[in-house]
Coordinates of C-alpha atoms in Angstrom, one line a residue:
X660 CA -90.4 54.4 -138.9
X661 CA -88.0 55.7 -141.4
X662 CA -84.6 57.4 -141.0
X663 CA -84.9 61.1 -141.9
X664 CA -83.1 61.6 -145.1
X665 CA -84.5 64.8 -146.4
X666 CA -84.4 68.3 -145.0
X667 CA -86.6 70.8 -146.7
X668 CA -85.1 74.1 -147.7
X669 CA -87.1 77.3 -147.3
X670 CA -87.0 80.7 -148.7
X671 CA -86.0 82.9 -145.8
X672 CA -86.3 86.6 -145.9
X673 CA -83.9 89.0 -144.2
X674 CA -84.0 89.8 -140.5
X675 CA -86.5 92.6 -139.9
X676 CA -87.0 94.9 -137.0
X677 CA -89.7 93.4 -134.8
X678 CA -92.6 95.9 -134.7
X679 CA -96.0 95.7 -133.3
X680 CA -98.9 95.5 -135.7
X681 CA -102.7 95.5 -135.4
X682 CA -104.2 92.2 -134.3
X683 CA -106.5 90.5 -136.7
X684 CA -108.5 87.3 -136.7
X685 CA -107.1 84.7 -139.0
X686 CA -109.5 82.4 -140.9
X687 CA -107.7 79.1 -141.0
X688 CA -110.1 76.8 -142.8
X689 CA -112.6 77.7 -145.5
X690 CA -115.0 74.8 -145.2
X691 CA -116.6 75.1 -148.6
X692 CA -113.2 75.4 -150.3
X693 CA -111.9 72.5 -148.2
X694 CA -114.7 70.2 -149.4
X695 CA -114.1 71.1 -153.0
X696 CA -110.4 70.4 -152.7
X697 CA -111.0 67.1 -151.0
X698 CA -112.7 66.0 -154.3
X699 CA -109.4 66.3 -156.0
X700 CA -108.0 63.0 -157.5
X701 CA -104.7 63.4 -155.6
X702 CA -103.0 65.6 -153.1
X703 CA -100.5 66.5 -155.9
X704 CA -103.4 68.3 -157.7
X705 CA -103.7 70.9 -154.8
X706 CA -101.8 74.1 -154.9
X707 CA -100.6 75.0 -151.4
X708 CA -101.6 78.6 -151.6
X709 CA -103.7 78.8 -148.4
X710 CA -104.2 77.1 -145.0
X711 CA -107.3 75.5 -146.4
X712 CA -105.4 74.0 -149.3
X713 CA -102.6 72.8 -147.0
X714 CA -105.1 71.1 -144.7
X715 CA -106.8 69.4 -147.6
X716 CA -103.6 68.3 -149.2
X717 CA -102.5 66.9 -145.8
X718 CA -105.7 64.9 -145.4
X719 CA -105.6 63.6 -148.9
X720 CA -101.9 62.7 -148.6
X721 CA -102.8 60.7 -145.5
X722 CA -105.6 58.8 -147.2
X723 CA -103.1 58.0 -150.1
X724 CA -100.5 56.8 -147.7
X725 CA -103.0 54.7 -145.7
X726 CA -104.3 53.1 -148.9
X727 CA -100.8 52.0 -149.9
X728 CA -99.7 51.1 -146.4
X729 CA -102.7 48.7 -146.0
X730 CA -101.1 46.7 -148.9
X731 CA -97.9 46.2 -147.0
X732 CA -97.1 42.5 -146.5
X733 CA -95.3 43.4 -143.3
X734 CA -98.2 45.3 -141.8
X735 CA -100.7 42.6 -142.8
X736 CA -98.5 39.9 -141.3
X737 CA -98.0 41.9 -138.1
X738 CA -101.7 42.4 -137.6
X739 CA -102.7 38.9 -138.7
X740 CA -100.1 37.1 -136.6
X741 CA -100.3 39.6 -133.8
X742 CA -96.6 40.0 -133.3
X743 CA -94.0 42.6 -134.2
X744 CA -90.3 41.9 -134.5
X745 CA -87.3 44.2 -134.0
X746 CA -83.6 43.4 -133.6
X747 CA -84.1 39.8 -132.8
X748 CA -86.9 40.6 -130.2
X749 CA -90.6 39.8 -130.6
X750 CA -93.6 41.6 -129.1
X751 CA -96.7 39.5 -129.2
X752 CA -100.0 41.1 -128.6
X753 CA -103.8 40.4 -128.3
X754 CA -106.2 42.9 -129.9
X755 CA -109.9 43.2 -129.7
X756 CA -112.6 45.9 -130.1
X757 CA -115.6 46.8 -128.2
X758 CA -118.5 49.1 -128.8
X759 CA -118.8 51.5 -131.7
X760 CA -116.1 53.9 -133.0
X761 CA -116.3 57.6 -132.4
X762 CA -116.4 60.2 -135.2
X763 CA -112.6 60.0 -135.5
X764 CA -112.3 56.2 -135.0
X765 CA -111.8 54.0 -132.0
X766 CA -109.8 55.1 -129.1
X767 CA -106.9 52.8 -128.3
X768 CA -106.1 51.3 -124.9
X769 CA -102.6 49.7 -124.5
X770 CA -102.6 47.5 -121.4
X771 CA -99.4 46.2 -119.8
X772 CA -99.4 43.0 -117.7
X773 CA -97.7 42.3 -114.4
X774 CA -94.9 39.8 -113.7
X775 CA -91.3 40.8 -114.5
X776 CA -87.9 39.7 -113.3
X777 CA -88.9 37.5 -110.3
X778 CA -91.2 35.3 -112.4
X779 CA -90.8 32.5 -114.8
X780 CA -91.9 32.8 -118.5
X781 CA -94.9 30.7 -117.5
X782 CA -95.9 33.3 -114.8
X783 CA -95.4 36.2 -117.2
X784 CA -97.6 34.4 -119.8
X785 CA -100.2 33.9 -117.2
X786 CA -100.1 37.6 -116.3
X787 CA -100.4 38.4 -119.9
X788 CA -103.5 36.2 -120.3
X789 CA -105.0 38.0 -117.3
X790 CA -104.3 41.5 -118.8
X791 CA -106.1 40.5 -121.9
X792 CA -109.3 40.9 -119.9
X793 CA -108.3 42.9 -116.8
X794 CA -109.4 46.4 -118.0
X795 CA -111.4 45.2 -121.0
X796 CA -114.8 45.1 -119.3
X797 CA -114.4 48.8 -118.3
X798 CA -114.0 50.0 -121.9
X799 CA -117.2 51.0 -123.5
X800 CA -115.8 51.8 -126.9
X801 CA -112.3 51.1 -128.1
X802 CA -109.5 48.9 -129.4
X803 CA -108.0 47.1 -126.5
X804 CA -104.4 45.8 -127.0
X805 CA -102.5 43.7 -124.5
X806 CA -98.8 43.3 -125.5
X807 CA -96.7 40.6 -124.0
X808 CA -93.4 41.9 -122.5
X809 CA -90.5 41.2 -124.8
X810 CA -88.4 39.6 -122.1
X811 CA -88.7 37.9 -118.8
X812 CA -86.7 40.5 -116.9
X813 CA -87.6 43.3 -114.5
X814 CA -87.8 45.8 -117.4
X815 CA -90.0 43.4 -119.4
X816 CA -92.1 46.3 -120.8
X817 CA -89.3 48.9 -121.3
X818 CA -86.3 47.2 -122.7
X819 CA -84.7 49.6 -125.2
X820 CA -85.9 47.4 -128.1
X821 CA -89.5 47.8 -126.9
X822 CA -89.9 51.4 -127.9
X823 CA -89.7 50.9 -131.7
X824 CA -92.2 48.1 -131.4
X825 CA -94.7 50.4 -129.4
X826 CA -94.2 53.0 -132.2
X827 CA -94.8 50.3 -134.8
X828 CA -97.9 49.0 -132.9
X829 CA -99.5 52.4 -132.8
X830 CA -98.7 53.1 -136.4
X831 CA -100.0 49.7 -137.6
X832 CA -103.3 50.2 -135.7
X833 CA -103.6 53.8 -137.1
X834 CA -103.5 52.4 -140.6
X835 CA -105.2 49.0 -140.1
X836 CA -108.0 50.0 -137.7
X837 CA -108.1 53.7 -138.3
X838 CA -107.8 54.5 -134.6
X839 CA -108.3 58.0 -133.2
X840 CA -104.6 58.9 -132.7
X841 CA -105.7 61.7 -130.4
X842 CA -107.1 59.1 -128.0
X843 CA -104.3 56.6 -127.4
X844 CA -104.0 55.6 -123.8
X845 CA -101.4 53.6 -121.8
X846 CA -102.4 51.6 -118.6
X847 CA -100.5 49.0 -116.6
X848 CA -100.4 47.1 -113.4
X849 CA -97.4 46.1 -111.2
X850 CA -94.6 45.4 -113.7
X851 CA -97.0 46.9 -116.2
X852 CA -97.1 50.0 -114.0
X853 CA -93.3 50.0 -114.0
X854 CA -93.6 50.2 -117.8
X855 CA -96.1 53.0 -117.7
X856 CA -93.7 55.1 -115.5
X857 CA -90.9 54.7 -118.1
X858 CA -92.7 54.6 -121.4
X859 CA -95.1 57.6 -121.0
X860 CA -92.4 60.4 -120.7
X861 CA -90.3 58.9 -123.5
X862 CA -93.3 58.8 -125.8
X863 CA -95.5 61.5 -124.2
X864 CA -96.6 63.0 -127.6
X865 CA -98.1 59.6 -128.6
X866 CA -100.5 59.4 -125.6
X867 CA -103.7 61.3 -124.6
X868 CA -103.2 60.1 -121.0
X869 CA -101.7 57.3 -118.9
X870 CA -102.6 55.4 -115.7
X871 CA -99.9 53.7 -113.6
X872 CA -101.1 51.1 -111.1
X873 CA -98.9 49.5 -108.4
X874 CA -95.6 50.1 -110.1
X875 CA -92.3 51.7 -108.9
X876 CA -91.0 54.9 -110.6
X877 CA -87.3 54.0 -110.3
X878 CA -86.3 57.6 -110.3
X879 CA -88.0 58.4 -113.7
X880 CA -87.9 62.0 -115.1
X881 CA -91.4 63.2 -115.8
X882 CA -90.5 66.6 -117.4
X883 CA -92.0 65.6 -120.7
X884 CA -95.5 65.1 -119.3
X885 CA -96.3 68.8 -119.5
X886 CA -99.2 68.0 -122.0
X887 CA -99.9 64.4 -120.9
X888 CA -102.3 63.8 -118.0
X889 CA -101.0 61.1 -115.6
X890 CA -102.7 59.1 -112.9
X891 CA -100.8 57.2 -110.2
X892 CA -102.4 54.4 -108.1
X893 CA -101.0 52.3 -105.4
X894 CA -102.0 50.4 -102.2
X895 CA -101.2 52.3 -98.9
X896 CA -99.5 49.2 -97.6
X897 CA -97.8 48.1 -100.8
X898 CA -94.3 48.0 -99.4
X899 CA -93.0 44.9 -101.2
X900 CA -90.7 46.7 -103.7
X901 CA -88.5 49.5 -102.5
X902 CA -91.4 51.4 -100.8
X903 CA -93.3 51.9 -104.0
X904 CA -96.3 53.1 -101.9
X905 CA -94.5 56.1 -100.4
X906 CA -92.7 56.7 -103.7
X907 CA -96.1 57.0 -105.4
X908 CA -97.1 59.6 -102.8
X909 CA -93.8 61.4 -103.3
X910 CA -94.3 61.6 -107.0
X911 CA -97.5 63.6 -106.4
X912 CA -95.2 66.3 -105.0
X913 CA -92.7 65.8 -108.0
X914 CA -95.5 66.6 -110.4
X915 CA -96.7 69.5 -108.3
X916 CA -93.2 70.9 -108.4
X917 CA -93.0 70.5 -112.2
X918 CA -96.3 72.3 -112.5
X919 CA -95.0 75.2 -110.4
X920 CA -91.6 75.3 -112.1
X921 CA -93.1 75.4 -115.7
X922 CA -96.1 77.5 -115.0
X923 CA -98.9 75.0 -115.6
X924 CA -99.4 71.7 -117.4
X925 CA -98.7 68.4 -115.7
X926 CA -102.3 67.4 -115.0
X927 CA -102.2 64.5 -112.5
X928 CA -104.1 62.6 -110.0
X929 CA -102.9 60.3 -107.2
X930 CA -105.0 57.5 -105.6
X931 CA -103.3 55.8 -102.6
X932 CA -105.8 53.1 -101.7
X933 CA -106.4 53.1 -98.0
X934 CA -105.4 49.9 -96.2
X935 CA -104.6 48.0 -99.4
X936 CA -101.5 46.1 -100.3
X937 CA -100.6 45.1 -103.9
X938 CA -104.1 44.4 -104.8
X939 CA -106.2 47.5 -105.5
X940 CA -109.5 48.1 -107.2
X941 CA -108.7 50.0 -110.4
X942 CA -110.8 48.1 -112.9
X943 CA -114.3 47.8 -111.4
X944 CA -116.7 48.2 -114.5
X945 CA -119.4 49.4 -112.1
X946 CA -117.2 52.3 -111.1
X947 CA -117.9 51.7 -107.3
X948 CA -116.1 54.2 -105.2
X949 CA -113.0 53.2 -103.2
X950 CA -111.4 54.6 -100.1
X951 CA -108.3 56.6 -100.9
X952 CA -106.1 59.2 -99.2
X953 CA -106.7 62.9 -99.7
X954 CA -103.2 63.8 -98.6
X955 CA -100.7 61.5 -100.4
X956 CA -97.8 63.9 -100.1
X957 CA -98.1 64.5 -96.3
X958 CA -98.8 60.8 -95.7
X959 CA -95.7 59.8 -97.7
X960 CA -93.7 61.9 -95.3
X961 CA -95.1 60.2 -92.2
X962 CA -98.3 62.2 -91.8
X963 CA -101.7 60.9 -90.7
X964 CA -103.8 59.2 -93.4
X965 CA -106.9 61.3 -94.2
X966 CA -109.5 59.6 -96.4
X967 CA -112.3 60.1 -98.9
X968 CA -113.9 58.0 -101.6
X969 CA -113.6 58.2 -105.4
X970 CA -114.1 56.3 -108.6
X971 CA -110.6 54.7 -109.1
X972 CA -111.4 52.9 -112.3
X973 CA -108.3 53.6 -114.5
X974 CA -110.5 53.8 -117.7
X975 CA -112.7 56.4 -116.1
X976 CA -109.7 58.7 -115.8
X977 CA -108.3 57.9 -119.3
X978 CA -111.4 58.0 -121.5
X979 CA -112.1 61.7 -120.7
X980 CA -108.8 62.8 -122.0
X981 CA -107.9 63.9 -125.6
X982 CA -104.5 64.7 -126.9
X983 CA -103.8 68.1 -128.5
X984 CA -101.3 67.0 -131.2
X985 CA -100.0 70.6 -131.6
X986 CA -100.2 72.1 -128.1
X987 CA -99.5 75.8 -127.8
X988 CA -96.6 75.1 -125.4
X989 CA -94.1 72.2 -125.4
X990 CA -91.5 71.3 -122.7
X991 CA -89.0 68.7 -124.0
X992 CA -86.2 67.1 -122.0
X993 CA -84.3 65.7 -125.0
X994 CA -82.3 63.1 -123.0
X995 CA -85.6 61.3 -122.2
X996 CA -86.4 60.0 -125.6
X997 CA -86.2 56.4 -126.8
X998 CA -82.6 55.6 -127.9
X999 CA -83.7 52.9 -130.3
X1000 CA -86.3 54.9 -132.2
X1001 CA -85.4 56.8 -135.4
X1002 CA -88.0 59.5 -134.6
X1003 CA -86.4 62.9 -134.1
X1004 CA -89.6 64.8 -133.2
X1005 CA -91.6 65.6 -130.1
X1006 CA -95.0 67.3 -130.9
X1007 CA -93.9 70.1 -133.3
X1008 CA -90.3 70.2 -132.3
X1009 CA -87.4 68.4 -134.1
X1010 CA -83.9 67.7 -132.7
X1011 CA -81.5 65.6 -134.7
X1012 CA -80.4 62.3 -133.0
X1013 CA -76.9 63.5 -132.4
X1014 CA -78.3 65.9 -129.8
X1015 CA -78.4 63.6 -126.7
X1016 CA -79.3 66.0 -123.9
X1017 CA -80.8 69.4 -123.3
X1018 CA -84.1 71.2 -122.7
X1019 CA -86.3 73.1 -125.1
X1020 CA -89.4 75.1 -124.1
X1021 CA -91.3 76.6 -127.0
X1022 CA -94.7 78.1 -127.6
X1023 CA -96.7 79.6 -130.5
X1024 CA -99.4 82.3 -130.8
X1025 CA -101.6 81.5 -133.7
X1026 CA -103.2 84.9 -133.8
X1027 CA -99.9 86.7 -133.9
X1028 CA -98.2 84.1 -136.2
X1029 CA -95.3 83.8 -133.8
X1030 CA -93.1 81.0 -132.4
X1031 CA -91.3 81.7 -129.2
X1032 CA -88.3 79.7 -128.0
X1033 CA -88.6 80.4 -124.3
X1034 CA -85.6 78.3 -123.4
X1035 CA -83.1 76.3 -125.4
X1036 CA -80.2 74.7 -123.4
X1037 CA -78.2 72.2 -125.5
X1038 CA -74.7 71.5 -124.4
X1039 CA -73.1 70.1 -127.6
X1040 CA -72.5 72.3 -130.6
X1041 CA -73.5 69.6 -133.2
X1042 CA -77.0 68.9 -134.3
X1043 CA -80.0 70.8 -135.7
X1044 CA -83.1 72.0 -134.0
X1045 CA -86.2 72.9 -135.9
X1046 CA -89.9 73.9 -135.4
X1047 CA -92.4 72.2 -137.6
X1048 CA -95.5 74.0 -138.8
X1049 CA -99.0 73.2 -140.0
X1050 CA -102.2 75.0 -140.7
X1051 CA -103.4 74.6 -137.1
X1052 CA -100.5 76.7 -135.8
X1053 CA -99.8 79.5 -138.3
X1054 CA -101.2 81.3 -141.3
X1055 CA -98.8 80.3 -144.1
X1056 CA -99.9 83.3 -146.3
X1057 CA -98.1 85.6 -143.9
X1058 CA -94.6 85.8 -142.5
X1059 CA -93.9 83.7 -139.5
X1060 CA -92.0 85.4 -136.7
X1061 CA -89.6 83.3 -134.6
X1062 CA -88.4 84.8 -131.4
X1063 CA -85.2 83.3 -129.8
X1064 CA -83.6 84.9 -126.8
X1065 CA -85.7 88.0 -127.4
X1066 CA -84.6 88.4 -131.0
X1067 CA -87.3 88.2 -133.6
X1068 CA -86.7 87.0 -137.1
X1069 CA -89.4 86.9 -139.8
X1070 CA -89.6 84.1 -142.3
X1071 CA -91.6 83.6 -145.5
X1072 CA -92.2 79.8 -145.2
X1073 CA -93.0 77.8 -148.2
X1074 CA -95.2 74.7 -147.5
X1075 CA -94.2 71.5 -149.3
X1076 CA -96.1 68.4 -150.3
X1077 CA -92.8 66.6 -150.0
X1078 CA -92.5 67.6 -146.4
X1079 CA -96.1 66.7 -145.7
X1080 CA -95.4 63.2 -147.0
X1081 CA -92.1 63.0 -145.0
X1082 CA -93.9 63.7 -141.7
X1083 CA -96.6 61.2 -142.6
X1084 CA -93.9 58.5 -143.1
X1085 CA -92.2 59.5 -139.9
X1086 CA -95.1 59.4 -137.5
X1087 CA -97.9 57.6 -139.4
X1088 CA -100.3 59.9 -137.6
X1089 CA -103.0 61.9 -139.4
X1090 CA -103.1 64.5 -136.6
X1091 CA -99.4 65.2 -136.7
X1092 CA -98.8 66.2 -140.3
X1093 CA -96.7 69.2 -140.9
X1094 CA -96.2 71.2 -144.1
X1095 CA -92.9 73.0 -143.4
X1096 CA -90.1 73.5 -140.9
X1097 CA -87.9 76.4 -139.8
X1098 CA -84.4 75.6 -138.5
X1099 CA -83.6 77.6 -135.4
X1100 CA -80.0 76.3 -135.0

């Protein structure tokens, strides 16, 4: 990850009165032209005069970046030695593949082990060894990675220093193994479940979905999961740590309330395993059905347990999900982002690091070529907020209208190869490459 050092300037036209116009279908990619442009020697040879050209230049720029990144001594060392270092901390990991890759590469499963603060390093090492195989047999196709928590503390998987290493791990695997970055999944058990609770909302735009098993939420804010499916699993009688069983049931209601408050999103599923304690069946490769509660919310409030049966294999839930890297609507609680990471972006929004709290809700309409800032509450005056644009979101050959607080402003946006390369360096993700940005404050 790199510190952002360049802000691209754009040609902005004067504010125009917002008038309705006739809707028309936008042709975003000319496949024949795209294939011709992809035969260019370099992305620098492509003139960014259409969405098709922008898409081709982005794809070529990614291939050029990947070719150079694969020569990095640091990356080769990290992948060969299976460890990443940051600020005096080390994240070791095991990595192995199974099956055949899909058309866009292997999906990636990151599996977090149990253990934590009450265990010795030897116990955490033992739990790590077990997680190297725990979900592996359930994966039919994928890269399976089991990181070792960077400390022997209760927050073993989500120390502040962990987050840059998770970012680096995904970026390395994107370059080294060519993973499908739209199919990156997080799964964990016990202390690993604690990690899933904390990591997923802070890095929600990295994951296609997450499964949390037998962990405690510890009051986590899940606002950022608008576009990230989340599964919660726990034993009905798993009372050992601060009532995590009833807390898991209660968080079903939390996600229901978020879904209502924000008018959709927040896909979730909650499996409270009937009669079980800390050991639940969430990794049966045969996908045998388990007895779970149908009413986790009511039960968590003291109601009668009503049961049914379901496939509770965590991989079954995850493998069907696919990330949309440029979702039409984004809900971002800025305070809940990793403090140690340099990344200033969340999906297609950018907020400078000096903005430490606030909420942004934004959406786009590809057919109308509009970006709408539905809500922007940021307490401090300092800091910049921008929307980033690519050829999947808008037609660059036409003015882009940005609506803030009901006021519409039209912009002629100039795509830039420099900005394409900047966003590649920032995210190292071929599906999250942007060609321009518009500052909205």
